[in-house]
Amino acid sequence: MCRHAAWLGEPRSLASLIQDPEHGLLRQSYAPRLQRHGVVNADGFGMGWYDGTLPEPIRYRRTVPIWADANLPGLARAARSHCLLAAVRSATVGMPLEETATAPFTDGRWLFSHNGRVDRKALRPLADDAESTCDSAWLAAAVFARLRAGAPAGDVLAEVVVRAGGGDPDARLNLLACDGASIAATAWGDTLFLHLEDGVLVASEPLDDRPGWQPVPERSLLLATPDGVRVQPL
Ligand code: GLN
């Protein structure tokens, strides 16, 4: 499983998800603490953020391990936003190693990431095409098509997870999406945590050992907006 994290709240830098916390995504790329599938997350990484002057998020993704990008710490420190998303990848066996298979995927104002794996046959009925043959890229295409059609993010994630999970009972479908004003995420087969502060942090596993990290129950949907956080069963 890959590891992902997002923030919605008072502006902060991407370094707050990656290299500043003791167990941020940089550390999780080589020493995750709760990862059940895969050992390291060295098959690429990506991050996205919102700059108030641009209509769409800025997305940066690469196929090298996150620790191998010497420019990343400076970029992550300079990229500040009220809404952030970042991910490190452990490619599932059989999935391509390429930038187009690496989260975050993006469409319009949306950023999207996936922890897990799913049989691509279970995704064929959900999307027409994707930028990569990677299962996560197909999930992103299924999600983006429904968001473009105007469906609310919570409904979209719930529908895609329930249908993909129905087609593959062994699927692991932890999805994470944000649009600059909200975060939607699912826990389906892997861990997910949230931490409330001057905003909400959502992450596959805690980024540090501060008290207050709450596990999101298995098979549930999390919705975060500036008004608060809701968690409901899927
Ligand atoms: N299956 C996806 C991929 O290959 C996600 C992998 C993961 O969560 N480890 O990239």
PDB file of C-alpha atoms and ligand atoms in Angstrom:
ATOM      1  CA  MET A   1       0.000   0.000   0.000  1.00  0.00           C
ATOM      2  CA  CYS A   2       1.157   3.414  -0.663  1.00  0.00           C
ATOM      3  CA  ARG A   3       0.854   6.123   1.973  1.00  0.00           C
ATOM      4  CA  HIS A   4      -1.003   9.384   1.512  1.00  0.00           C
ATOM      5  CA  ALA A   5      -1.896  12.490   3.506  1.00  0.00           C
ATOM      6  CA  ALA A   6      -3.924  15.682   3.107  1.00  0.00           C
ATOM      7  CA  TRP A   7      -4.523  18.929   4.969  1.00  0.00           C
ATOM      8  CA  LEU A   8      -7.427  21.399   4.980  1.00  0.00           C
ATOM      9  CA  GLY A   9      -7.215  24.406   7.285  1.00  0.00           C
ATOM     10  CA  GLU A  10      -4.925  27.329   8.084  1.00  0.00           C
ATOM     11  CA  PRO A  11      -2.254  27.685   5.387  1.00  0.00           C
ATOM     12  CA  ARG A  12       0.846  25.539   5.913  1.00  0.00           C
ATOM     13  CA  SER A  13       3.570  24.128   3.733  1.00  0.00           C
ATOM     14  CA  LEU A  14       3.824  20.701   2.125  1.00  0.00           C
ATOM     15  CA  ALA A  15       6.832  20.163   4.368  1.00  0.00           C
ATOM     16  CA  SER A  16       4.245  19.714   7.143  1.00  0.00           C
ATOM     17  CA  LEU A  17       3.133  16.479   5.474  1.00  0.00           C
ATOM     18  CA  ILE A  18       6.522  15.352   4.185  1.00  0.00           C
ATOM     19  CA  GLN A  19       9.722  16.175   6.047  1.00  0.00           C
ATOM     20  CA  ASP A  20       8.777  18.169   9.165  1.00  0.00           C
ATOM     21  CA  PRO A  21       6.873  15.560  11.215  1.00  0.00           C
ATOM     22  CA  GLU A  22       8.957  12.740  12.644  1.00  0.00           C
ATOM     23  CA  HIS A  23       6.902  10.161  10.751  1.00  0.00           C
ATOM     24  CA  GLY A  24       5.903  12.283   7.762  1.00  0.00           C
ATOM     25  CA  LEU A  25       5.703  10.864   4.259  1.00  0.00           C
ATOM     26  CA  LEU A  26       9.473  11.133   3.810  1.00  0.00           C
ATOM     27  CA  ARG A  27      10.032   8.754   6.736  1.00  0.00           C
ATOM     28  CA  GLN A  28       7.016   6.664   5.757  1.00  0.00           C
ATOM     29  CA  SER A  29       8.597   6.098   2.351  1.00  0.00           C
ATOM     30  CA  TYR A  30      11.286   3.878   3.930  1.00  0.00           C
ATOM     31  CA  ALA A  31       9.972   3.117   7.429  1.00  0.00           C
ATOM     32  CA  PRO A  32       6.169   3.137   7.535  1.00  0.00           C
ATOM     33  CA  ARG A  33       4.812   1.942  10.875  1.00  0.00           C
ATOM     34  CA  LEU A  34       1.388   0.555   9.991  1.00  0.00           C
ATOM     35  CA  GLN A  35       1.832  -0.620   6.424  1.00  0.00           C
ATOM     36  CA  ARG A  36       0.334  -4.088   5.906  1.00  0.00           C
ATOM     37  CA  HIS A  37       1.190  -4.593   2.233  1.00  0.00           C
ATOM     38  CA  GLY A  38       4.608  -3.802   0.806  1.00  0.00           C
ATOM     39  CA  VAL A  39       7.663  -2.747   2.782  1.00  0.00           C
ATOM     40  CA  VAL A  40       8.896   0.545   1.363  1.00  0.00           C
ATOM     41  CA  ASN A  41       7.272   3.246  -0.769  1.00  0.00           C
ATOM     42  CA  ALA A  42      10.078   3.894  -3.215  1.00  0.00           C
ATOM     43  CA  ASP A  43       8.258   3.777  -6.561  1.00  0.00           C
ATOM     44  CA  GLY A  44       7.616   7.473  -6.882  1.00  0.00           C
ATOM     45  CA  PHE A  45       5.839  10.250  -5.047  1.00  0.00           C
ATOM     46  CA  GLY A  46       3.689  13.269  -5.721  1.00  0.00           C
ATOM     47  CA  MET A  47       2.134  16.322  -4.146  1.00  0.00           C
ATOM     48  CA  GLY A  48      -0.447  18.937  -5.012  1.00  0.00           C
ATOM     49  CA  TRP A  49      -1.490  22.284  -3.586  1.00  0.00           C
ATOM     50  CA  TYR A  50      -3.694  25.309  -4.274  1.00  0.00           C
ATOM     51  CA  ASP A  51      -2.392  28.776  -5.001  1.00  0.00           C
ATOM     52  CA  GLY A  52      -5.190  31.333  -4.602  1.00  0.00           C
ATOM     53  CA  THR A  53      -4.229  32.998  -7.891  1.00  0.00           C
ATOM     54  CA  LEU A  54      -4.707  29.905 -10.069  1.00  0.00           C
ATOM     55  CA  PRO A  55      -7.954  28.121 -10.913  1.00  0.00           C
ATOM     56  CA  GLU A  56      -6.409  24.655 -10.719  1.00  0.00           C
ATOM     57  CA  PRO A  57      -4.036  22.986  -8.257  1.00  0.00           C
ATOM     58  CA  ILE A  58      -0.316  22.726  -8.885  1.00  0.00           C
ATOM     59  CA  ARG A  59       0.779  19.101  -9.101  1.00  0.00           C
ATOM     60  CA  TYR A  60       4.341  17.737  -8.904  1.00  0.00           C
ATOM     61  CA  ARG A  61       4.982  13.996  -9.288  1.00  0.00           C
ATOM     62  CA  ARG A  62       8.006  11.854 -10.042  1.00  0.00           C
ATOM     63  CA  THR A  63       8.949   8.179 -10.360  1.00  0.00           C
ATOM     64  CA  VAL A  64      12.068   8.392  -8.177  1.00  0.00           C
ATOM     65  CA  PRO A  65      11.931   7.670  -4.424  1.00  0.00           C
ATOM     66  CA  ILE A  66      10.968  10.782  -2.499  1.00  0.00           C
ATOM     67  CA  TRP A  67      14.345  10.771  -0.680  1.00  0.00           C
ATOM     68  CA  ALA A  68      16.184  10.907  -4.030  1.00  0.00           C
ATOM     69  CA  ASP A  69      14.788  14.272  -5.130  1.00  0.00           C
ATOM     70  CA  ALA A  70      17.246  16.814  -3.787  1.00  0.00           C
ATOM     71  CA  ASN A  71      15.025  19.710  -4.888  1.00  0.00           C
ATOM     72  CA  LEU A  72      12.004  18.449  -3.012  1.00  0.00           C
ATOM     73  CA  PRO A  73      12.658  19.782   0.526  1.00  0.00           C
ATOM     74  CA  GLY A  74      12.933  23.368  -0.726  1.00  0.00           C
ATOM     75  CA  LEU A  75       9.922  23.046  -2.983  1.00  0.00           C
ATOM     76  CA  ALA A  76       7.829  21.434  -0.230  1.00  0.00           C
ATOM     77  CA  ARG A  77       8.799  24.230   2.166  1.00  0.00           C
ATOM     78  CA  ALA A  78       7.837  26.954  -0.327  1.00  0.00           C
ATOM     79  CA  ALA A  79       4.542  25.371  -1.421  1.00  0.00           C
ATOM     80  CA  ARG A  80       2.059  26.725   1.135  1.00  0.00           C
ATOM     81  CA  SER A  81      -1.681  26.354   0.970  1.00  0.00           C
ATOM     82  CA  HIS A  82      -4.862  25.847   2.991  1.00  0.00           C
ATOM     83  CA  CYS A  83      -5.328  22.580   1.107  1.00  0.00           C
ATOM     84  CA  LEU A  84      -2.536  20.061   0.466  1.00  0.00           C
ATOM     85  CA  LEU A  85      -2.236  16.453  -0.682  1.00  0.00           C
ATOM     86  CA  ALA A  86       0.855  14.245  -0.962  1.00  0.00           C
ATOM     87  CA  ALA A  87       1.567  10.548  -1.522  1.00  0.00           C
ATOM     88  CA  VAL A  88       4.444   8.069  -1.713  1.00  0.00           C
ATOM     89  CA  ARG A  89       4.046   4.970  -3.890  1.00  0.00           C
ATOM     90  CA  SER A  90       4.762   1.276  -3.532  1.00  0.00           C
ATOM     91  CA  ALA A  91       3.760  -0.044  -6.965  1.00  0.00           C
ATOM     92  CA  THR A  92       1.532  -3.112  -6.903  1.00  0.00           C
ATOM     93  CA  VAL A  93       3.012  -6.124  -8.718  1.00  0.00           C
ATOM     94  CA  GLY A  94       2.162  -5.869 -12.406  1.00  0.00           C
ATOM     95  CA  MET A  95       1.533  -2.116 -12.356  1.00  0.00           C
ATOM     96  CA  PRO A  96       3.679   0.170 -14.502  1.00  0.00           C
ATOM     97  CA  LEU A  97       6.402   2.381 -13.070  1.00  0.00           C
ATOM     98  CA  GLU A  98       5.680   5.692 -14.733  1.00  0.00           C
ATOM     99  CA  GLU A  99       4.712   9.226 -13.850  1.00  0.00           C
ATOM    100  CA  THR A 100       1.182   8.749 -15.160  1.00  0.00           C
ATOM    101  CA  ALA A 101       0.678   5.931 -12.617  1.00  0.00           C
ATOM    102  CA  THR A 102       1.752   8.166  -9.725  1.00  0.00           C
ATOM    103  CA  ALA A 103      -0.573  10.111  -7.414  1.00  0.00           C
ATOM    104  CA  PRO A 104      -1.814  12.717  -7.179  1.00  0.00           C
ATOM    105  CA  PHE A 105      -3.948  12.438 -10.280  1.00  0.00           C
ATOM    106  CA  THR A 106      -5.653  15.680 -11.164  1.00  0.00           C
ATOM    107  CA  ASP A 107      -8.642  16.978 -13.119  1.00  0.00           C
ATOM    108  CA  GLY A 108     -10.016  20.518 -12.880  1.00  0.00           C
ATOM    109  CA  ARG A 109      -9.798  21.537  -9.223  1.00  0.00           C
ATOM    110  CA  TRP A 110      -9.472  17.945  -8.005  1.00  0.00           C
ATOM    111  CA  LEU A 111      -6.491  16.012  -6.691  1.00  0.00           C
ATOM    112  CA  PHE A 112      -6.806  12.264  -6.107  1.00  0.00           C
ATOM    113  CA  SER A 113      -4.774   9.449  -4.549  1.00  0.00           C
ATOM    114  CA  HIS A 114      -5.328   5.728  -3.881  1.00  0.00           C
ATOM    115  CA  ASN A 115      -3.821   3.337  -1.292  1.00  0.00           C
ATOM    116  CA  GLY A 116      -4.444  -0.242  -2.243  1.00  0.00           C
ATOM    117  CA  ARG A 117      -5.061  -2.506  -5.192  1.00  0.00           C
ATOM    118  CA  VAL A 118      -8.008  -3.644  -7.231  1.00  0.00           C
ATOM    119  CA  ASP A 119      -8.451  -6.004 -10.150  1.00  0.00           C
ATOM    120  CA  ARG A 120      -8.624  -3.819 -13.233  1.00  0.00           C
ATOM    121  CA  LYS A 121     -11.484  -5.946 -14.578  1.00  0.00           C
ATOM    122  CA  ALA A 122     -13.593  -4.565 -11.732  1.00  0.00           C
ATOM    123  CA  LEU A 123     -12.823  -1.041 -12.990  1.00  0.00           C
ATOM    124  CA  ARG A 124     -13.581  -1.509 -16.689  1.00  0.00           C
ATOM    125  CA  PRO A 125     -17.329  -0.841 -16.201  1.00  0.00           C
ATOM    126  CA  LEU A 126     -16.532   2.335 -14.227  1.00  0.00           C
ATOM    127  CA  ALA A 127     -14.324   4.306 -16.644  1.00  0.00           C
ATOM    128  CA  ASP A 128     -13.760   4.589 -20.398  1.00  0.00           C
ATOM    129  CA  ASP A 129     -10.039   5.263 -20.386  1.00  0.00           C
ATOM    130  CA  ALA A 130      -7.202   6.369 -18.102  1.00  0.00           C
ATOM    131  CA  GLU A 131      -3.783   7.987 -18.441  1.00  0.00           C
ATOM    132  CA  SER A 132      -2.046   4.762 -17.298  1.00  0.00           C
ATOM    133  CA  THR A 133      -2.933   1.068 -17.037  1.00  0.00           C
ATOM    134  CA  CYS A 134      -2.328   1.344 -13.277  1.00  0.00           C
ATOM    135  CA  ASP A 135      -5.427   0.480 -11.176  1.00  0.00           C
ATOM    136  CA  SER A 136      -5.145   3.829  -9.346  1.00  0.00           C
ATOM    137  CA  ALA A 137      -5.266   5.758 -12.650  1.00  0.00           C
ATOM    138  CA  TRP A 138      -8.461   3.878 -13.581  1.00  0.00           C
ATOM    139  CA  LEU A 139      -9.966   4.695 -10.199  1.00  0.00           C
ATOM    140  CA  ALA A 140      -9.017   8.338 -10.721  1.00  0.00           C
ATOM    141  CA  ALA A 141     -10.703   8.322 -14.141  1.00  0.00           C
ATOM    142  CA  ALA A 142     -13.864   6.776 -12.661  1.00  0.00           C
ATOM    143  CA  VAL A 143     -13.936   9.384  -9.884  1.00  0.00           C
ATOM    144  CA  PHE A 144     -13.186  12.367 -12.148  1.00  0.00           C
ATOM    145  CA  ALA A 145     -15.873  11.401 -14.695  1.00  0.00           C
ATOM    146  CA  ARG A 146     -18.503  11.421 -11.934  1.00  0.00           C
ATOM    147  CA  LEU A 147     -17.226  14.678 -10.401  1.00  0.00           C
ATOM    148  CA  ARG A 148     -17.292  16.327 -13.838  1.00  0.00           C
ATOM    149  CA  ALA A 149     -20.923  15.242 -14.164  1.00  0.00           C
ATOM    150  CA  GLY A 150     -21.624  17.251 -10.998  1.00  0.00           C
ATOM    151  CA  ALA A 151     -22.054  14.543  -8.355  1.00  0.00           C
ATOM    152  CA  PRO A 152     -20.917  15.433  -4.801  1.00  0.00           C
ATOM    153  CA  ALA A 153     -17.504  14.038  -3.871  1.00  0.00           C
ATOM    154  CA  GLY A 154     -18.809  11.886  -1.009  1.00  0.00           C
ATOM    155  CA  ASP A 155     -21.374  10.200  -3.272  1.00  0.00           C
ATOM    156  CA  VAL A 156     -18.735   9.701  -5.958  1.00  0.00           C
ATOM    157  CA  LEU A 157     -16.184   8.041  -3.692  1.00  0.00           C
ATOM    158  CA  ALA A 158     -18.860   5.882  -2.085  1.00  0.00           C
ATOM    159  CA  GLU A 159     -20.216   4.699  -5.429  1.00  0.00           C
ATOM    160  CA  VAL A 160     -16.808   3.937  -6.915  1.00  0.00           C
ATOM    161  CA  VAL A 161     -15.587   2.067  -3.836  1.00  0.00           C
ATOM    162  CA  VAL A 162     -18.753   0.030  -3.409  1.00  0.00           C
ATOM    163  CA  ARG A 163     -18.913  -0.906  -7.106  1.00  0.00           C
ATOM    164  CA  ALA A 164     -15.182  -1.660  -7.446  1.00  0.00           C
ATOM    165  CA  GLY A 165     -15.267  -3.577  -4.152  1.00  0.00           C
ATOM    166  CA  GLY A 166     -18.307  -5.489  -5.381  1.00  0.00           C
ATOM    167  CA  GLY A 167     -16.378  -6.538  -8.483  1.00  0.00           C
ATOM    168  CA  ASP A 168     -13.287  -7.583  -6.503  1.00  0.00           C
ATOM    169  CA  PRO A 169     -13.882  -8.774  -2.942  1.00  0.00           C
ATOM    170  CA  ASP A 170     -10.113  -8.622  -2.250  1.00  0.00           C
ATOM    171  CA  ALA A 171      -9.862  -4.986  -3.309  1.00  0.00           C
ATOM    172  CA  ARG A 172      -8.266  -2.414  -1.026  1.00  0.00           C
ATOM    173  CA  LEU A 173      -9.723   0.964  -1.782  1.00  0.00           C
ATOM    174  CA  ASN A 174      -8.506   3.797   0.410  1.00  0.00           C
ATOM    175  CA  LEU A 175      -9.253   6.810  -1.760  1.00  0.00           C
ATOM    176  CA  LEU A 176      -8.372  10.429  -0.994  1.00  0.00           C
ATOM    177  CA  ALA A 177      -9.588  13.468  -2.931  1.00  0.00           C
ATOM    178  CA  CYS A 178      -9.591  17.223  -2.382  1.00  0.00           C
ATOM    179  CA  ASP A 179     -10.666  20.308  -4.325  1.00  0.00           C
ATOM    180  CA  GLY A 180      -9.221  23.175  -2.295  1.00  0.00           C
ATOM    181  CA  ALA A 181     -12.361  23.508  -0.155  1.00  0.00           C
ATOM    182  CA  SER A 182     -12.988  19.958   1.045  1.00  0.00           C
ATOM    183  CA  ILE A 183     -11.408  16.545   1.546  1.00  0.00           C
ATOM    184  CA  ALA A 184     -13.172  13.235   0.898  1.00  0.00           C
ATOM    185  CA  ALA A 185     -11.574   9.920   1.808  1.00  0.00           C
ATOM    186  CA  THR A 186     -12.464   6.271   2.250  1.00  0.00           C
ATOM    187  CA  ALA A 187     -11.156   3.545   4.539  1.00  0.00           C
ATOM    188  CA  TRP A 188     -11.634   0.197   2.786  1.00  0.00           C
ATOM    189  CA  GLY A 189      -8.965  -2.390   3.444  1.00  0.00           C
ATOM    190  CA  ASP A 190      -6.257  -0.202   4.971  1.00  0.00           C
ATOM    191  CA  THR A 191      -5.779   2.210   7.862  1.00  0.00           C
ATOM    192  CA  LEU A 192      -6.823   5.860   7.800  1.00  0.00           C
ATOM    193  CA  PHE A 193      -6.397   8.452  10.559  1.00  0.00           C
ATOM    194  CA  LEU A 194      -7.485  11.994  11.206  1.00  0.00           C
ATOM    195  CA  HIS A 195      -6.146  14.697  13.505  1.00  0.00           C
ATOM    196  CA  LEU A 196      -8.026  17.915  14.305  1.00  0.00           C
ATOM    197  CA  GLU A 197      -6.062  21.115  14.953  1.00  0.00           C
ATOM    198  CA  ASP A 198      -6.471  24.491  13.165  1.00  0.00           C
ATOM    199  CA  GLY A 199      -7.844  22.361  10.367  1.00  0.00           C
ATOM    200  CA  VAL A 200      -7.914  18.639   9.679  1.00  0.00           C
ATOM    201  CA  LEU A 201      -5.087  16.286   8.845  1.00  0.00           C
ATOM    202  CA  VAL A 202      -6.010  13.033   7.109  1.00  0.00           C
ATOM    203  CA  ALA A 203      -3.336  10.343   6.653  1.00  0.00           C
ATOM    204  CA  SER A 204      -2.888   6.623   6.057  1.00  0.00           C
ATOM    205  CA  GLU A 205      -1.023   6.495   9.353  1.00  0.00           C
ATOM    206  CA  PRO A 206      -0.129   9.103  12.001  1.00  0.00           C
ATOM    207  CA  LEU A 207       2.588  11.557  10.952  1.00  0.00           C
ATOM    208  CA  ASP A 208       3.836  11.890  14.530  1.00  0.00           C
ATOM    209  CA  ASP A 209       3.243  10.699  18.092  1.00  0.00           C
ATOM    210  CA  ARG A 210       1.171  13.622  19.308  1.00  0.00           C
ATOM    211  CA  PRO A 211      -2.040  12.603  21.089  1.00  0.00           C
ATOM    212  CA  GLY A 212      -5.288  13.078  19.216  1.00  0.00           C
ATOM    213  CA  TRP A 213      -4.891  10.878  16.157  1.00  0.00           C
ATOM    214  CA  GLN A 214      -8.213   9.128  15.601  1.00  0.00           C
ATOM    215  CA  PRO A 215      -8.546   5.970  13.524  1.00  0.00           C
ATOM    216  CA  VAL A 216     -11.269   6.111  10.872  1.00  0.00           C
ATOM    217  CA  PRO A 217     -13.327   2.895  11.053  1.00  0.00           C
ATOM    218  CA  GLU A 218     -12.923   0.316   8.285  1.00  0.00           C
ATOM    219  CA  ARG A 219     -15.454   0.724   5.444  1.00  0.00           C
ATOM    220  CA  SER A 220     -16.267   4.323   6.069  1.00  0.00           C
ATOM    221  CA  LEU A 221     -16.327   7.622   4.256  1.00  0.00           C
ATOM    222  CA  LEU A 222     -14.758  10.784   5.696  1.00  0.00           C
ATOM    223  CA  LEU A 223     -15.855  14.237   4.563  1.00  0.00           C
ATOM    224  CA  ALA A 224     -14.005  17.343   5.749  1.00  0.00           C
ATOM    225  CA  THR A 225     -15.050  20.921   5.026  1.00  0.00           C
ATOM    226  CA  PRO A 226     -14.287  24.196   6.828  1.00  0.00           C
ATOM    227  CA  ASP A 227     -17.472  23.468   8.864  1.00  0.00           C
ATOM    228  CA  GLY A 228     -16.167  20.217  10.295  1.00  0.00           C
ATOM    229  CA  VAL A 229     -15.549  16.531   9.704  1.00  0.00           C
ATOM    230  CA  ARG A 230     -18.125  13.782   9.203  1.00  0.00           C
ATOM    231  CA  VAL A 231     -17.442  10.050   9.138  1.00  0.00           C
ATOM    232  CA  GLN A 232     -20.159   7.676   7.967  1.00  0.00           C
ATOM    233  CA  PRO A 233     -20.306   3.964   7.171  1.00  0.00           C
ATOM    234  CA  LEU A 234     -20.042   2.849   3.562  1.00  0.00           C
TER     235      LEU A 234
HETATM  236  N1  GLN B   1      -2.099  -0.153  -6.822  1.00  0.00           N
HETATM  237  C1  GLN B   1      -1.557   1.170  -6.812  1.00  0.00           C
HETATM  238  C2  GLN B   1      -0.228   1.238  -7.565  1.00  0.00           C
HETATM  239  O1  GLN B   1       0.263   0.314  -8.052  1.00  0.00           O
HETATM  240  C3  GLN B   1      -1.402   1.690  -5.406  1.00  0.00           C
HETATM  241  C4  GLN B   1      -0.324   0.930  -4.700  1.00  0.00           C
HETATM  242  C5  GLN B   1      -0.322   1.005  -3.238  1.00  0.00           C
HETATM  243  O2  GLN B   1      -1.207   1.456  -2.539  1.00  0.00           O
HETATM  244  N2  GLN B   1       0.720   0.443  -2.760  1.00  0.00           N
HETATM  245  O3  GLN B   1       0.330   2.259  -7.624  1.00  0.00           O
END
